[in-house]
mmCIF file of C-alpha atoms in Angstrom:
data_model
loop_
_atom_site.group_PDB
_atom_site.id
_atom_site.type_symbol
_atom_site.label_atom_id
_atom_site.label_comp_id
_atom_site.label_asym_id
_atom_site.label_seq_id
_atom_site.Cartn_x
_atom_site.Cartn_y
_atom_site.Cartn_z
ATOM 1 C CA UNK D 264 -19.868 -19.055 -15.773
ATOM 2 C CA UNK D 265 -16.363 -18.119 -15.325
ATOM 3 C CA UNK D 266 -15.494 -15.511 -13.231
ATOM 4 C CA UNK D 267 -14.104 -13.231 -16.307
ATOM 5 C CA UNK D 268 -17.150 -14.070 -18.222
ATOM 6 C CA UNK D 269 -19.181 -12.857 -15.175
ATOM 7 C CA UNK D 270 -17.317 -9.412 -14.782
ATOM 8 C CA UNK D 271 -17.334 -8.726 -18.413
ATOM 9 C CA UNK D 272 -21.013 -8.970 -18.841
ATOM 10 C CA UNK D 273 -21.751 -6.739 -16.024
ATOM 11 C CA UNK D 274 -18.989 -4.227 -17.264
ATOM 12 C CA UNK D 275 -20.973 -4.272 -20.429
ATOM 13 C CA UNK D 276 -24.301 -3.603 -18.868
ATOM 14 C CA UNK D 277 -22.437 -0.890 -16.593
ATOM 15 C CA UNK D 278 -21.451 1.103 -19.439
ATOM 16 C CA UNK D 279 -24.169 0.844 -21.433
ATOM 17 C CA UNK D 280 -26.457 2.498 -18.144
ATOM 18 C CA UNK D 281 -23.878 4.828 -17.774
ATOM 19 C CA UNK D 282 -23.635 4.179 -14.408
ATOM 20 C CA UNK D 283 -19.805 5.339 -14.596
ATOM 21 C CA UNK D 284 -21.088 9.040 -14.338
ATOM 22 C CA UNK D 285 -21.626 8.851 -10.589
ATOM 23 C CA UNK D 286 -17.467 8.081 -10.564
ATOM 24 C CA UNK D 287 -16.391 10.919 -13.009
ATOM 25 C CA UNK D 288 -13.435 13.039 -11.953
ATOM 26 C CA UNK D 289 -9.929 13.949 -12.777
ATOM 27 C CA UNK D 290 -6.259 12.004 -12.049
ATOM 28 C CA UNK D 291 -5.211 14.654 -9.327
ATOM 29 C CA UNK D 292 -6.984 13.836 -6.003
ATOM 30 C CA UNK D 293 -9.393 16.651 -4.455
ATOM 31 C CA UNK D 294 -7.926 15.910 -0.963
ATOM 32 C CA UNK D 295 -4.286 16.094 -1.974
ATOM 33 C CA UNK D 296 -3.586 12.816 -0.260
ATOM 34 C CA UNK D 297 -1.817 9.676 -1.133
ATOM 35 C CA UNK D 298 -2.893 6.503 0.768
ATOM 36 C CA UNK D 299 -0.470 3.393 0.988
ATOM 37 C CA UNK D 300 -2.798 0.685 2.454
ATOM 38 C CA UNK D 301 -2.948 -2.821 2.617
ATOM 39 C CA UNK D 302 -5.016 -4.969 -0.062
ATOM 40 C CA UNK D 303 -7.158 -7.052 2.630
ATOM 41 C CA UNK D 304 -10.282 -7.704 1.469
ATOM 42 C CA UNK D 305 -12.166 -5.903 4.197
ATOM 43 C CA UNK D 306 -10.725 -2.655 3.326
ATOM 44 C CA UNK D 307 -11.734 -2.192 -0.305
ATOM 45 C CA UNK D 308 -14.949 -0.533 1.012
ATOM 46 C CA UNK D 309 -14.581 0.343 4.470
ATOM 47 C CA UNK D 310 -11.331 2.139 4.534
ATOM 48 C CA UNK D 311 -12.562 4.783 2.067
ATOM 49 C CA UNK D 312 -15.802 5.110 3.794
ATOM 50 C CA UNK D 313 -14.118 4.929 7.661
ATOM 51 C CA UNK D 314 -11.901 8.152 6.421
ATOM 52 C CA UNK D 315 -14.596 9.602 4.167
ATOM 53 C CA UNK D 316 -13.273 9.277 0.693
ATOM 54 C CA UNK D 317 -15.091 9.636 -2.356
ATOM 55 C CA UNK D 318 -14.065 9.132 -5.739
ATOM 56 C CA UNK D 319 -11.622 11.478 -6.891
ATOM 57 C CA UNK D 320 -10.460 12.357 -3.497
ATOM 58 C CA UNK D 321 -6.919 10.315 -2.818
ATOM 59 C CA UNK D 322 -4.680 8.489 -4.824
ATOM 60 C CA UNK D 323 -4.792 4.998 -3.203
ATOM 61 C CA UNK D 324 -2.049 2.212 -3.505
ATOM 62 C CA UNK D 325 -2.321 -1.687 -2.204
ATOM 63 C CA UNK D 326 -0.003 -4.278 -1.227
ATOM 64 C CA UNK D 327 0.345 -6.679 1.217
ATOM 65 C CA UNK D 328 0.549 -5.270 4.231
ATOM 66 C CA UNK D 329 0.856 -1.410 3.560
ATOM 67 C CA UNK D 330 4.541 -2.379 3.547
ATOM 68 C CA UNK D 331 7.384 0.134 1.839
ATOM 69 C CA UNK D 332 9.869 -3.047 1.317
ATOM 70 C CA UNK D 333 12.559 -1.059 -0.699
ATOM 71 C CA UNK D 334 13.220 2.764 -0.796
ATOM 72 C CA UNK D 335 13.465 2.924 -4.596
ATOM 73 C CA UNK D 336 10.805 -0.171 -5.490
ATOM 74 C CA UNK D 337 7.133 0.465 -7.247
ATOM 75 C CA UNK D 338 5.584 1.434 -4.258
ATOM 76 C CA UNK D 339 7.937 4.359 -3.539
ATOM 77 C CA UNK D 340 7.744 5.539 -7.034
ATOM 78 C CA UNK D 341 4.233 5.385 -6.995
ATOM 79 C CA UNK D 342 4.514 7.578 -3.994
ATOM 80 C CA UNK D 343 6.843 9.937 -5.629
ATOM 81 C CA UNK D 344 4.700 10.492 -8.823
ATOM 82 C CA UNK D 345 1.665 11.208 -6.506
ATOM 83 C CA UNK D 346 3.819 14.202 -4.830
ATOM 84 C CA UNK D 347 5.527 15.733 -7.762
ATOM 85 C CA UNK D 348 3.086 14.713 -10.779
ATOM 86 C CA UNK D 349 -0.159 14.652 -8.732
ATOM 87 C CA UNK D 350 -0.448 17.149 -6.515
ATOM 88 C CA UNK D 351 -0.532 15.037 -3.234
ATOM 89 C CA UNK D 352 0.769 17.065 -0.021
ATOM 90 C CA UNK D 353 0.653 14.377 2.443
ATOM 91 C CA UNK D 354 1.042 10.948 2.870
ATOM 92 C CA UNK D 355 -1.037 8.207 4.779
ATOM 93 C CA UNK D 356 0.530 4.748 5.880
ATOM 94 C CA UNK D 357 -2.699 2.516 6.796
ATOM 95 C CA UNK D 358 -2.127 -0.806 8.030
ATOM 96 C CA UNK D 359 -4.744 -3.049 10.033
ATOM 97 C CA UNK D 360 -5.079 -5.012 12.935
ATOM 98 C CA UNK D 361 -5.193 -8.920 12.158
ATOM 99 C CA UNK D 362 -3.209 -8.642 8.817
ATOM 100 C CA UNK D 363 -1.933 -11.425 6.975
ATOM 101 C CA UNK D 364 1.259 -10.580 7.025
ATOM 102 C CA UNK D 365 1.762 -10.672 10.917
ATOM 103 C CA UNK D 366 3.899 -13.302 11.422
ATOM 104 C CA UNK D 367 3.744 -14.390 7.759
ATOM 105 C CA UNK D 368 5.773 -17.810 7.508
ATOM 106 C CA UNK D 369 8.306 -17.553 3.968
ATOM 107 C CA UNK D 370 9.174 -20.983 3.908
ATOM 108 C CA UNK D 371 4.800 -21.715 4.030
ATOM 109 C CA UNK D 372 5.014 -19.608 0.942
ATOM 110 C CA UNK D 373 7.779 -21.095 -1.012
ATOM 111 C CA UNK D 374 6.628 -24.637 0.150
ATOM 112 C CA UNK D 375 3.143 -23.609 -1.435
ATOM 113 C CA UNK D 376 4.422 -22.163 -4.482
ATOM 114 C CA UNK D 377 6.368 -25.801 -4.928
ATOM 115 C CA UNK D 378 3.269 -27.257 -4.829
ATOM 116 C CA UNK D 379 1.953 -25.481 -7.270
ATOM 117 C CA UNK D 380 4.766 -26.098 -9.996
ATOM 118 C CA UNK D 381 7.430 -23.963 -8.998
ATOM 119 C CA UNK D 382 10.697 -26.371 -9.167
ATOM 120 C CA UNK D 383 13.398 -26.229 -6.442
ATOM 121 C CA UNK D 384 15.817 -25.163 -9.378
ATOM 122 C CA UNK D 385 13.759 -22.248 -9.806
ATOM 123 C CA UNK D 386 14.140 -21.312 -6.168
ATOM 124 C CA UNK D 387 17.542 -21.882 -5.967
ATOM 125 C CA UNK D 388 18.583 -19.807 -9.016
ATOM 126 C CA UNK D 389 16.869 -16.909 -7.318
ATOM 127 C CA UNK D 390 18.599 -17.393 -4.361
ATOM 128 C CA UNK D 391 22.360 -17.750 -6.344
ATOM 129 C CA UNK D 392 21.149 -14.971 -8.020
ATOM 130 C CA UNK D 393 21.502 -12.699 -4.753
ATOM 131 C CA UNK D 394 17.798 -12.710 -3.819
ATOM 132 C CA UNK D 395 16.905 -13.459 -0.135
ATOM 133 C CA UNK D 396 13.457 -14.710 -0.591
ATOM 134 C CA UNK D 397 13.369 -15.438 3.376
ATOM 135 C CA UNK D 398 13.723 -11.941 3.564
ATOM 136 C CA UNK D 399 11.393 -10.388 0.326
ATOM 137 C CA UNK D 400 8.732 -12.722 2.047
ATOM 138 C CA UNK D 401 8.801 -11.960 5.334
ATOM 139 C CA UNK D 402 6.098 -10.007 7.151
ATOM 140 C CA UNK D 403 6.322 -8.160 10.475
ATOM 141 C CA UNK D 404 5.800 -9.221 14.268
ATOM 142 C CA UNK D 405 3.090 -6.516 15.065
ATOM 143 C CA UNK D 406 1.606 -4.453 12.264
ATOM 144 C CA UNK D 407 2.623 -0.983 14.425
ATOM 145 C CA UNK D 408 6.235 -2.116 13.340
ATOM 146 C CA UNK D 409 5.637 -2.639 9.564
ATOM 147 C CA UNK D 410 3.427 0.764 9.470
ATOM 148 C CA UNK D 411 6.399 2.451 11.736
ATOM 149 C CA UNK D 412 9.412 0.725 8.889
ATOM 150 C CA UNK D 413 7.450 2.112 6.107
ATOM 151 C CA UNK D 414 6.419 5.535 7.583
ATOM 152 C CA UNK D 415 10.612 5.981 8.220
ATOM 153 C CA UNK D 416 11.514 5.380 4.765
ATOM 154 C CA UNK D 417 8.977 7.729 3.030
ATOM 155 C CA UNK D 418 9.779 10.274 5.987
ATOM 156 C CA UNK D 419 13.264 9.970 5.416
ATOM 157 C CA UNK D 420 13.530 9.374 1.215
ATOM 158 C CA UNK D 421 16.359 11.456 -0.358
ATOM 159 C CA UNK D 422 13.599 12.397 -3.348
ATOM 160 C CA UNK D 423 11.045 14.057 -0.910
ATOM 161 C CA UNK D 424 10.706 16.920 0.775
ATOM 162 C CA UNK D 425 11.454 16.950 4.672
ATOM 163 C CA UNK D 426 8.153 18.722 5.250
ATOM 164 C CA UNK D 427 5.803 16.346 3.674
ATOM 165 C CA UNK D 428 3.646 15.196 6.213
ATOM 166 C CA UNK D 429 3.798 11.385 6.354
ATOM 167 C CA UNK D 430 1.163 9.817 8.856
ATOM 168 C CA UNK D 431 1.007 6.205 9.891
ATOM 169 C CA UNK D 432 -2.630 4.909 11.312
ATOM 170 C CA UNK D 433 -3.671 1.171 11.947
ATOM 171 C CA UNK D 434 -7.530 0.456 11.430
ATOM 172 C CA UNK D 435 -9.578 -2.275 12.959
ATOM 173 C CA UNK D 436 -11.148 -4.043 9.937
ATOM 174 C CA UNK D 437 -14.484 -4.597 12.290
ATOM 175 C CA UNK D 438 -15.270 -1.262 12.904
ATOM 176 C CA UNK D 439 -12.986 0.973 10.678
ATOM 177 C CA UNK D 440 -11.411 2.916 13.997
ATOM 178 C CA UNK D 441 -8.432 4.476 13.220
ATOM 179 C CA UNK D 442 -5.537 4.693 15.826
ATOM 180 C CA UNK D 443 -3.057 6.951 14.702
ATOM 181 C CA UNK D 444 0.603 6.115 15.178
ATOM 182 C CA UNK D 445 2.507 8.644 13.923
ATOM 183 C CA UNK D 446 1.404 12.181 13.283
ATOM 184 C CA UNK D 447 3.409 13.651 10.099
ATOM 185 C CA UNK D 448 2.737 17.047 11.380
ATOM 186 C CA UNK D 449 4.595 16.598 14.409
ATOM 187 C CA UNK D 450 8.228 14.942 13.341
ATOM 188 C CA UNK D 451 11.724 16.718 13.731
ATOM 189 C CA UNK D 452 12.366 17.849 10.008
ATOM 190 C CA UNK D 453 15.957 17.610 11.015
ATOM 191 C CA UNK D 454 15.493 13.701 11.793
ATOM 192 C CA UNK D 455 17.441 11.441 9.481
ATOM 193 C CA UNK D 456 17.871 7.544 8.872
ATOM 194 C CA UNK D 457 19.758 5.642 6.838
ATOM 195 C CA UNK D 458 18.126 4.261 4.138
ATOM 196 C CA UNK D 459 19.788 0.366 3.411
ATOM 197 C CA UNK D 460 18.689 -1.642 0.506
ATOM 198 C CA UNK D 461 17.207 -4.707 1.919
ATOM 199 C CA UNK D 462 18.081 -7.366 -0.620
ATOM 200 C CA UNK D 463 21.248 -7.132 -1.497
#
């Protein structure tokens, strides 16, 4: 049985037995928060339970490393929509120890893409188009560095209010312990940082 067949068969039973009823809620986060976190498999259930989050409590955005890589990319757009259209009042950026983005080697990623059939011509064309693949596929030296960078971009974004609390935390993916890196309530409201477009 293929994975998609298994999923669809389970889904049919899930709907028919009305198991969805326990998850019914609205599109507005009850705790008025948006969480940017990592896509790591260990956090799927651990992170909400460790934060006492239930279905409907928060907007949760996931990507590799909880990284805001561009101030006008899709992650930042999702945060802005969560704040202005979905009533989120605080932002939590939550990375984790032992993250796969720590020391990510862009050359290794490109090499594996080529092994899966991506041609040298495609890689070269992207490079000639002004896309710096090495930079785009880069991770961070330490997870704290990634969290601080993402928090800084969100906190100083020109389309977000200066009084929006943006917190930075790192989770232990084994125990769920949260270490506070940046408290969004204690920032200097006058602090500004130049935003740069990293892939030009």
